[in-house]
C-alpha cells in the first residue's frame, strides 16, 4: 500500500477514534447533540421554502394590489419568524451542550493521559522517543479535544444541511449541483494539503517544542531559580529559547503563507461560479420560467450549500489535523507494559527462610551497548542487612531498580522466598518494600499526608504517624513546624513551608517506617544529607528500626556501611568482592582502597 493511501486510511481510522472518544466521554450530551444537529441541519431547508413562499406571496400582492393578500403574506412572515426563533433557541441550547461535551472530553483525555503516564514502565521515561510521544499527546490535551467535538458535530450538521440543499439544487438543474462541488473541490484539497504540511512540521519539530518548554521551566521554576542566578545563566537560556522559538515561528509562517495563497485562489473560483449561477437564474426568471421566489430560494440555497460544503471540508481538514493528536494519543495509550502490566501467578509470601536471591542477573538499558549489570549473584537473608558499595556507575542503583520491580532482568532471576519476582504483580511486590531514595522526594501536601503515603491503603492517625516519625528521628522536627503534622510543605502553594535536604530525608525515612507490613527496607544513601549527630543516631538505632526485617543499603559513607552483615562490592556492573567489613577492609581489594581513602580524609 502506498504511503499517501495509508495516511488517508489512518486519518479515517482516527476520525472513528475521534467519534468514539466523544461518545465514551459524554454519551448523554452527545445524544442530545445529535438531535440538535438533525434539527439545525433541516431548519435551513424549512427556512428556504418559507422564504420562497413569502417572496411569491409578496410578489402576487404587489402585482394585484389586493389588500386582502396581506394576511396570507403575514402568515408566511410569522412562520419564517418562528423558524428563526427555533434556530436561535437550538443554537443557544447547542452552545450549552457543546460546552458540556468539551468539558467532559477534556476531563476524559486528561484522565486517560494521567492513568497511562502512571501505568507505563519506568523504562519509557528514560527514552527520548517516549517523551516526544508524551509531549505530542499532552501539548494540546486541553484544547484539541474541544476541537474534535466541534469538528465532529459541525461536520455532521453541515452534511445533513448539504444533503438536503444539494437535492434541491439538483432538482433545478444537474449542472448547478455539480458546479457546487466543483467550486468547493480546490478549497477542500487546499485544506488537506495544509493539514499534511502542519502534520509533518509538528512531527519534525517535536524536540524543539519540548526544548521551549524545558527553557520555560528553567526560567520560571523555583527548582532552578537559585542556580540560574548564581551562575548568571538567565541571558544564556533566554537567548537559546529565542533562537528555538524563532525557528519554529519561521516554519509556521512559511506554512501560513502557502495556505493563504491556496485559499485566495479557491475563494476566487467559488465567487465566480456563484455569480455565474445567479446570472443563469436571472436569465430563466426573465424568460418567465422561474418565479422571483424560486430564484431567491435557489440562490439562497446555493449560497448556504456552498457555505455548508466549505464548512464541511474545513471541519474535515481540522479533523485531519487532529489526526496527529489522536495518532499520538492512541500510540501513548496502547504502549505495552511488559513490567507494570504483567499478571500475577502468585502473591509474594510475607515470611520464609529464603529471603531475596539474585542469580546471574544481567541487565542492559535500552539504546545502550554495554550491560549495566553482568551475571550478578546476591542474597539478602531474612533479618540481614546487606550493603552495596562501589564507584559511581558501578551498577548499584540499577540493581535496586530491578529489586524494586521497576525493570526485569534480561538474563538471570530475582526471587523472593523462592518465588520469581516475574510471577508477582509489581504492586503486590512493592507493598513488601519500603524505599528511601537519596533524592528525598516529598510532595507539596501536608506532613501527615507525606508520611501517610508510605502505606496509602492504611488509615493514618496522629499516633501512628508520630510513631513512624520517632523511629526515623523526625519527631522533634515535626514538633518545631508551625502546625505540626498539618504543616503544608513546599513553596508552590500558599502557606507552604520549605525544609532542608536533611529534614526532607528524615521525613522520607518516617514515610518508610509507616509501612508496617514491609519485609525489605531499601535505603539509597540514607544519611547523605544528615548532620553527623543525626547520622550517629540513625546508625545506633538502625537495627531497632528494622524490627527483624531485612535491609538493603546503598551508600558511599562507610560509617553507614559498617552496619551491614554482608557487603557486596560492585565494579563495572559486576560483584567483585563480598564479605563483612572486617574481612574486606584487610583484603587489599577495592573495598579496602575505598575505606582507606575515606578514612585518610578524617585523620588530622
XYZ file of C-alpha atoms in Angstrom:
604
model
C 0.000 0.000 0.000
C 1.484 3.348 -0.989
C 2.210 5.915 1.675
C -0.426 8.599 0.765
C -3.196 5.986 0.729
C -2.020 4.583 4.040
C -2.077 8.114 5.538
C -5.653 8.661 4.324
C -6.805 5.346 5.780
C -5.038 6.196 9.032
C -6.792 9.563 9.117
C -10.185 7.898 8.546
C -9.433 5.481 11.370
C -8.674 8.412 13.632
C -11.981 10.062 12.680
C -13.614 6.944 14.051
C -11.446 7.245 17.152
C -12.487 10.890 17.498
C -16.150 9.946 17.476
C -15.571 7.063 19.900
C -13.669 9.391 22.255
C -16.504 11.952 22.225
C -19.194 9.306 22.762
C -17.374 7.486 25.586
C -16.753 10.743 27.452
C -20.293 12.155 27.268
C -22.895 9.740 25.832
C -25.955 11.659 27.097
C -24.684 15.047 25.919
C -23.630 13.525 22.598
C -27.106 12.037 22.058
C -28.626 15.464 22.746
C -26.109 16.974 20.348
C -27.137 14.545 17.601
C -30.771 15.572 17.990
C -29.814 19.259 17.784
C -27.616 18.554 14.772
C -30.576 16.987 12.964
C -32.804 19.972 13.771
C -30.145 22.516 12.801
C -29.413 20.627 9.589
C -33.079 20.629 8.479
C -34.009 24.173 9.591
C -32.233 25.878 6.632
C -34.324 23.802 4.215
C -37.515 24.829 6.007
C -36.397 28.482 6.026
C -35.629 28.381 2.301
C -39.080 27.017 1.498
C -40.795 29.598 3.724
C -38.735 32.408 2.171
C -39.744 31.258 -1.310
C -43.452 31.223 -0.341
C -43.133 34.665 1.267
C -41.475 36.211 -1.793
C -44.050 34.674 -4.141
C -46.960 35.822 -1.951
C -45.466 39.298 -1.685
C -44.885 39.473 -5.449
C -48.517 38.476 -6.075
C -49.830 41.017 -3.580
C -47.806 43.828 -5.168
C -48.850 42.810 -8.670
C -52.591 42.573 -7.875
C -52.753 45.448 -5.362
C -55.151 43.232 -3.382
C -55.396 44.485 0.206
C -56.640 41.086 1.413
C -53.386 39.471 0.227
C -51.607 40.979 3.238
C -52.873 38.296 5.641
C -51.522 35.298 3.703
C -48.247 37.182 3.397
C -48.250 37.861 7.145
C -48.766 34.139 7.763
C -45.563 33.316 5.858
C -43.730 36.090 7.760
C -44.894 34.559 11.053
C -43.819 31.062 10.054
C -40.441 32.361 8.852
C -40.026 34.228 12.146
C -40.957 31.092 14.081
C -38.297 29.126 12.191
C -35.790 31.860 13.054
C -36.764 31.675 16.750
C -36.369 27.898 16.749
C -32.948 28.368 15.113
C -31.892 30.857 17.810
C -33.111 28.617 20.621
C -31.455 25.485 19.224
C -28.219 27.419 18.724
C -28.300 28.536 22.382
C -29.025 25.029 23.660
C -26.386 23.666 21.294
C -23.834 26.024 22.868
C -24.606 24.571 26.303
C -24.461 21.004 25.007
C -21.127 21.559 23.247
C -19.650 23.221 26.340
C -20.687 20.214 28.421
C -19.229 17.878 25.787
C -15.984 19.846 25.673
C -15.571 19.739 29.451
C -16.352 16.023 29.595
C -13.954 15.173 26.749
C -11.208 17.363 28.254
C -11.572 15.544 31.570
C -11.620 12.182 29.799
C -8.437 12.914 27.846
C -6.678 14.240 30.961
C -7.700 11.115 32.881
C -6.505 8.822 30.065
C -3.144 10.609 29.883
C -2.657 10.591 33.636
C -3.645 6.943 34.061
C -1.340 5.834 31.272
C 1.527 8.048 32.471
C 1.309 6.369 35.876
C 0.891 2.870 34.438
C 3.738 2.762 31.873
C 7.019 1.073 32.679
C 9.743 3.281 34.129
C 11.933 2.440 31.120
C 9.764 4.658 28.916
C 10.656 7.718 30.978
C 14.318 7.096 30.186
C 13.644 7.073 26.416
C 13.595 10.370 24.469
C 11.200 8.922 21.865
C 8.611 8.356 24.608
C 8.961 11.969 25.717
C 8.276 13.073 22.125
C 5.115 10.957 22.049
C 4.054 12.161 25.501
C 4.665 15.786 24.523
C 2.649 15.483 21.306
C -0.228 13.954 23.261
C -0.007 16.474 26.126
C 0.694 19.773 24.398
C -2.871 20.249 23.144
C -4.696 17.944 25.534
C -6.668 20.889 26.958
C -7.716 22.391 23.604
C -7.621 19.672 20.969
C -10.484 17.562 22.424
C -12.817 20.572 22.177
C -11.815 20.984 18.545
C -12.573 17.326 17.954
C -16.048 17.726 19.468
C -16.746 20.825 17.396
C -15.284 19.241 14.263
C -17.409 16.110 14.564
C -20.663 17.950 15.372
C -20.193 20.668 12.757
C -19.299 18.122 10.091
C -22.462 16.120 10.794
C -24.626 19.265 10.859
C -23.196 20.551 7.597
C -23.538 17.129 5.982
C -27.257 16.986 6.806
C -27.800 20.542 5.561
C -25.737 19.953 2.438
C -27.588 16.738 1.560
C -30.949 18.483 1.659
C -29.944 21.621 -0.232
C -27.897 19.692 -2.798
C -31.008 17.649 -3.586
C -32.918 20.895 -4.092
C -30.256 22.276 -6.445
C -30.073 19.069 -8.478
C -33.865 19.281 -8.887
C -33.351 22.684 -10.538
C -30.572 21.529 -12.882
C -27.888 18.871 -12.576
C -25.220 21.373 -13.691
C -25.973 23.662 -10.714
C -25.483 20.807 -8.240
C -22.323 19.688 -9.991
C -20.934 23.252 -10.016
C -21.381 23.400 -6.247
C -18.980 20.520 -5.692
C -16.562 21.523 -8.469
C -16.219 25.013 -6.996
C -15.575 23.645 -3.494
C -13.115 20.930 -4.532
C -9.996 23.183 -4.738
C -10.686 24.630 -1.286
C -11.021 21.137 0.178
C -7.806 19.963 -1.449
C -6.009 23.095 -0.223
C -7.056 22.412 3.360
C -5.903 18.803 3.208
C -2.532 19.882 1.795
C -2.153 22.427 4.603
C -3.137 19.823 7.200
C -0.492 17.396 5.887
C 2.166 20.131 5.980
C 1.247 21.037 9.557
C 1.255 17.354 10.491
C 4.756 16.898 9.053
C 6.048 20.105 10.653
C 4.741 19.086 14.081
C 6.490 15.713 13.829
C 9.768 17.277 12.737
C 9.794 19.941 15.456
C 8.634 17.905 18.463
C 12.032 18.036 20.149
C 12.328 21.780 19.505
C 8.885 22.265 21.071
C 9.980 20.264 24.099
C 13.097 22.400 24.374
C 10.980 25.567 24.556
C 9.020 24.021 27.416
C 12.260 23.000 29.131
C 13.561 26.565 28.801
C 10.283 27.819 30.262
C 10.691 25.539 33.293
C 14.333 26.612 33.729
C 13.455 30.312 33.659
C 10.299 30.234 35.787
C 10.502 27.415 38.351
C 11.758 27.516 41.914
C 13.785 24.354 41.341
C 16.274 26.147 39.078
C 15.893 29.762 40.271
C 18.924 29.718 42.577
C 21.351 28.128 40.101
C 20.194 30.392 37.255
C 21.073 33.418 39.363
C 24.280 32.132 40.933
C 25.696 31.065 37.567
C 24.327 34.070 35.662
C 22.573 31.813 33.147
C 19.432 33.902 32.648
C 20.612 35.640 29.463
C 22.099 32.404 28.080
C 18.830 30.479 28.288
C 16.779 33.497 27.193
C 18.876 33.689 24.002
C 18.702 29.947 23.422
C 14.940 29.975 23.890
C 14.574 32.895 21.464
C 16.625 31.073 18.809
C 14.476 27.951 19.140
C 11.226 29.901 19.020
C 12.434 31.961 16.034
C 12.997 28.762 14.060
C 9.566 27.420 14.960
C 7.887 30.717 14.090
C 9.582 30.911 10.678
C 8.419 27.379 9.865
C 4.813 28.111 10.859
C 4.724 31.378 8.906
C 6.004 29.614 5.780
C 3.124 27.147 6.016
C 0.657 30.001 6.619
C 1.860 31.949 3.557
C 1.332 28.935 1.326
C -2.082 28.343 2.899
C -3.215 31.926 2.228
C -2.222 31.645 -1.451
C -4.206 28.435 -1.905
C -7.245 29.822 -0.059
C -7.256 33.009 -2.140
C -7.233 31.044 -5.421
C -10.012 28.678 -4.345
C -12.071 31.599 -2.991
C -11.934 33.423 -6.331
C -13.184 30.289 -8.089
C -16.092 29.890 -5.646
C -17.238 33.509 -6.041
C -17.007 33.328 -9.841
C -19.139 30.165 -10.026
C -21.677 31.640 -7.566
C -22.401 34.710 -9.689
C -22.391 32.776 -12.942
C -25.192 30.671 -11.461
C -27.013 33.870 -10.382
C -26.759 35.126 -13.939
C -28.246 31.868 -15.245
C -31.122 32.023 -12.761
C -31.781 35.645 -13.692
C -31.975 34.645 -17.353
C -34.567 31.949 -16.590
C -36.579 34.384 -14.461
C -36.637 36.992 -17.232
C -37.856 34.294 -19.632
C -40.708 33.580 -17.206
C -39.511 30.070 -16.413
C -38.950 30.864 -12.716
C -40.808 32.986 -10.207
C -38.942 35.524 -8.124
C -39.450 33.370 -5.030
C -37.928 30.354 -6.753
C -34.912 32.437 -7.849
C -34.414 33.699 -4.295
C -34.810 30.162 -2.900
C -32.316 28.613 -5.306
C -29.781 31.425 -4.995
C -30.010 31.462 -1.184
C -29.860 27.688 -1.231
C -26.746 27.696 -3.362
C -25.046 30.212 -1.057
C -25.940 28.186 2.020
C -24.902 24.936 0.372
C -21.592 26.472 -0.649
C -21.042 27.712 2.906
C -22.047 24.307 4.318
C -19.748 22.455 1.921
C -16.843 24.780 2.687
C -17.512 24.387 6.394
C -17.737 20.614 5.997
C -14.425 20.481 4.156
C -12.888 22.814 6.713
C -14.152 20.593 9.522
C -12.736 17.511 7.815
C -9.468 19.380 7.331
C -9.349 20.196 11.048
C -10.129 16.587 11.892
C -7.303 15.564 9.585
C -5.052 17.898 11.606
C -6.416 16.255 14.742
C -5.112 13.031 13.227
C -1.712 13.993 14.676
C -3.054 14.442 18.191
C -5.234 11.325 18.039
C -2.452 9.269 16.478
C -0.006 10.098 19.252
C -2.685 9.783 21.928
C -3.504 6.322 20.572
C 0.213 5.446 20.389
C 0.680 6.501 24.001
C -2.422 4.716 25.285
C -1.507 1.449 23.531
C 2.113 1.271 24.665
C 2.827 -2.211 26.013
C 3.838 -2.523 29.663
C 5.832 -5.748 29.965
C 6.760 -4.970 33.578
C 3.870 -2.985 35.081
C 1.248 -4.825 33.056
C 2.185 -8.401 33.865
C -0.409 -10.528 35.588
C 0.187 -12.269 38.894
C 0.687 -16.019 39.026
C 1.432 -15.904 42.759
C 1.191 -13.452 45.625
C 4.514 -12.767 47.387
C 4.979 -14.572 50.681
C 5.300 -12.440 53.796
C 7.596 -14.918 55.538
C 10.095 -17.622 54.730
C 13.710 -18.644 55.050
C 14.992 -17.902 51.536
C 14.845 -14.097 51.547
C 15.801 -12.249 48.350
C 18.100 -14.049 45.898
C 19.649 -12.709 42.667
C 21.138 -15.366 40.388
C 23.113 -14.489 37.255
C 21.303 -11.168 36.843
C 22.263 -9.356 33.645
C 20.632 -6.112 32.500
C 21.315 -3.611 29.711
C 19.471 -0.307 29.437
C 17.642 0.326 26.151
C 19.778 2.002 23.475
C 23.000 1.160 25.346
C 25.566 -1.346 24.203
C 27.295 -2.229 27.477
C 25.360 -4.061 30.216
C 24.825 -2.142 33.458
C 24.841 -5.458 35.341
C 26.611 -8.658 34.320
C 25.874 -12.024 35.962
C 25.291 -10.618 39.449
C 24.724 -13.082 42.292
C 23.471 -11.681 45.608
C 21.411 -12.794 48.578
C 19.652 -10.999 51.428
C 18.639 -13.431 54.165
C 15.626 -12.699 56.409
C 16.647 -10.161 59.055
C 20.000 -9.495 57.351
C 21.451 -6.098 56.462
C 23.191 -6.088 53.081
C 25.155 -3.161 51.682
C 26.197 -2.306 48.128
C 29.446 -0.425 47.664
C 31.253 0.840 44.582
C 32.181 3.818 42.493
C 29.528 5.862 40.690
C 28.125 3.970 37.707
C 29.160 0.594 39.068
C 25.590 -0.776 38.862
C 24.335 -0.396 42.455
C 21.297 1.785 41.669
C 20.445 -0.366 38.670
C 20.259 -3.433 40.885
C 17.984 -1.526 43.276
C 15.637 -0.711 40.357
C 15.487 -4.386 39.438
C 14.878 -5.456 43.043
C 12.025 -2.912 43.222
C 10.480 -4.474 40.111
C 10.885 -1.314 38.033
C 12.828 -3.312 35.430
C 13.060 -7.010 34.650
C 16.466 -8.646 34.120
C 17.232 -9.823 30.584
C 19.080 -12.826 31.988
C 19.041 -14.496 35.354
C 16.371 -14.341 38.059
C 15.457 -12.360 41.148
C 13.368 -14.339 43.631
C 11.674 -13.720 46.961
C 11.168 -16.624 49.327
C 11.797 -18.988 46.413
C 9.336 -17.310 44.015
C 10.424 -15.398 40.891
C 9.568 -11.683 41.002
C 8.200 -12.056 37.460
C 5.399 -14.183 38.948
C 4.212 -11.244 41.076
C 2.087 -8.284 40.124
C 4.506 -5.360 40.717
C 2.107 -3.526 43.052
C 1.800 -6.647 45.262
C 5.579 -6.986 45.495
C 6.169 -3.301 46.261
C 3.809 -3.458 49.225
C 6.531 -5.520 50.912
C 9.152 -2.834 50.254
C 9.939 0.493 51.866
C 12.296 2.621 49.808
C 14.163 5.765 50.843
C 15.994 7.354 47.955
C 18.797 9.864 48.012
C 16.549 12.437 46.317
C 14.298 12.626 49.411
C 11.180 13.183 47.317
C 8.372 14.884 49.219
C 5.067 16.162 47.857
C 3.623 19.634 48.274
C 0.942 18.419 50.680
C 0.875 18.197 54.486
C 3.477 16.453 56.632
C 0.803 13.958 57.709
C -0.011 13.058 54.120
C 3.657 12.762 53.168
C 4.264 10.241 55.953
C 0.947 8.501 55.326
C 1.856 7.973 51.666
C 4.188 5.250 52.950
C 1.130 2.984 53.198
C -1.694 4.507 51.175
C -4.072 1.637 51.997
C -3.682 2.207 55.743
C -5.874 4.735 57.541
C -3.404 7.060 59.274
C -3.939 8.677 62.659
C -1.757 11.105 64.597
C -0.367 8.424 66.934
C 0.740 6.075 64.137
C 2.248 8.951 62.153
C 4.188 10.245 65.155
C 5.373 6.723 65.992
C 6.866 6.454 62.493
C 8.397 9.902 62.910
C 10.030 8.951 66.210
C 11.500 5.798 64.661
C 13.056 7.959 61.922
C 14.282 10.631 64.334
C 11.870 13.203 62.882
C 9.601 13.806 65.907
C 11.443 16.943 67.055
C 11.392 18.308 63.522
C 7.604 17.888 63.267
C 7.131 19.496 66.702
C 9.069 22.556 65.510
C 6.882 23.123 62.446
C 4.151 25.804 62.559
C 1.188 23.398 62.672
C 2.941 20.093 63.291
C 1.620 17.228 61.180
C -0.762 19.570 59.340
C 2.045 21.838 58.092
C 1.947 22.167 54.309
C 5.278 21.555 52.566
C 6.808 23.319 49.564
C 6.548 26.899 48.334
C 4.309 26.394 45.305
C 1.083 26.978 47.255
C 0.023 29.456 49.913
C 1.149 28.667 53.470
C 3.799 26.159 52.397
C 6.926 25.513 54.482
C 10.289 24.649 52.915
C 12.563 22.050 54.530
C 16.287 21.478 54.269
C 17.559 18.423 52.425
C 18.411 16.690 55.696
C 14.932 17.394 57.104
C 13.360 16.064 53.931
C 15.444 12.899 54.248
C 14.181 12.338 57.787
C 10.563 12.638 56.657
C 11.091 10.190 53.804
C 12.567 7.755 56.324
C 9.477 8.296 58.510
C 7.342 7.513 55.469
C 9.248 4.226 55.041
C 8.729 3.386 58.730
C 4.977 3.976 58.391
C 4.685 0.983 56.032
C 4.377 -1.536 58.838
C 3.945 -4.601 56.578
C 7.194 -4.131 54.677
C 9.681 -7.003 54.701
C 12.600 -5.279 52.978
C 13.836 -1.738 53.651
C 15.872 -0.259 50.774
C 17.979 2.786 51.581
C 19.835 4.691 48.854
C 22.350 6.975 50.603
C 20.134 7.146 53.710
C 22.386 9.523 55.651
C 23.896 11.587 52.832
C 22.131 14.792 53.929
C 22.070 14.165 57.685
C 24.325 16.018 60.072
C 26.898 13.896 61.994
C 24.775 13.678 65.170
C 21.653 12.639 63.223
C 23.688 10.086 61.284
C 25.119 8.663 64.501
C 21.609 8.406 65.939
C 20.381 6.583 62.836
C 23.262 4.110 62.981
C 22.736 3.426 66.716
C 19.021 2.723 66.312
C 19.017 1.162 62.856
C 18.567 -2.478 63.911
C 15.769 -1.495 66.289
C 14.151 0.421 63.433
C 14.227 -2.701 61.267
C 12.481 -4.813 63.874
C 13.923 -8.044 62.475
C 13.261 -7.152 58.841
C 15.851 -7.213 56.054
C 17.580 -4.136 54.666
C 19.489 -3.246 51.508
C 21.723 -0.187 51.836
C 23.450 1.696 49.018
C 25.965 4.197 50.321
C 29.353 5.793 49.831
C 29.628 6.601 53.538
C 31.447 3.661 55.030
C 30.359 4.627 58.545
C 26.894 3.539 57.467
C 28.139 0.532 55.512
C 29.751 -0.935 58.658
C 26.219 -1.720 59.863
C 25.923 -4.414 57.204
C 26.187 -8.122 57.860
C 27.298 -8.670 54.252
C 28.838 -6.159 51.855
C 28.831 -6.581 48.071
C 31.410 -4.522 46.186
C 30.439 -3.553 42.614
C 32.772 -2.579 39.797
C 31.782 -2.306 36.157
C 28.403 -3.942 36.711
C 29.916 -6.988 38.419
C 30.238 -8.128 42.020
C 33.999 -8.213 42.579
C 34.072 -8.748 46.371
C 31.736 -9.768 49.171
C 32.060 -10.262 52.897
C 31.791 -8.367 56.177
C 33.567 -5.076 56.826
C 36.424 -6.617 58.800
C 37.177 -9.158 56.058
C 37.038 -6.686 53.207
C 38.939 -3.883 54.953
C 42.031 -6.099 55.223
C 41.691 -7.815 51.839
C 43.690 -5.276 49.845
C 40.925 -5.124 47.237
C 38.676 -2.313 46.002
C 36.744 -2.046 49.267
C 39.959 -1.760 51.219
C 41.173 1.049 48.957
C 37.841 2.899 49.231
C 37.789 2.501 53.018
C 41.367 3.665 53.487
C 40.872 6.627 51.142
C 37.831 7.761 53.109
C 39.436 7.097 56.493
C 42.502 9.086 55.441
C 40.381 12.223 54.985
C 39.368 12.128 58.679
C 42.951 11.998 60.037
C 44.381 15.200 61.451
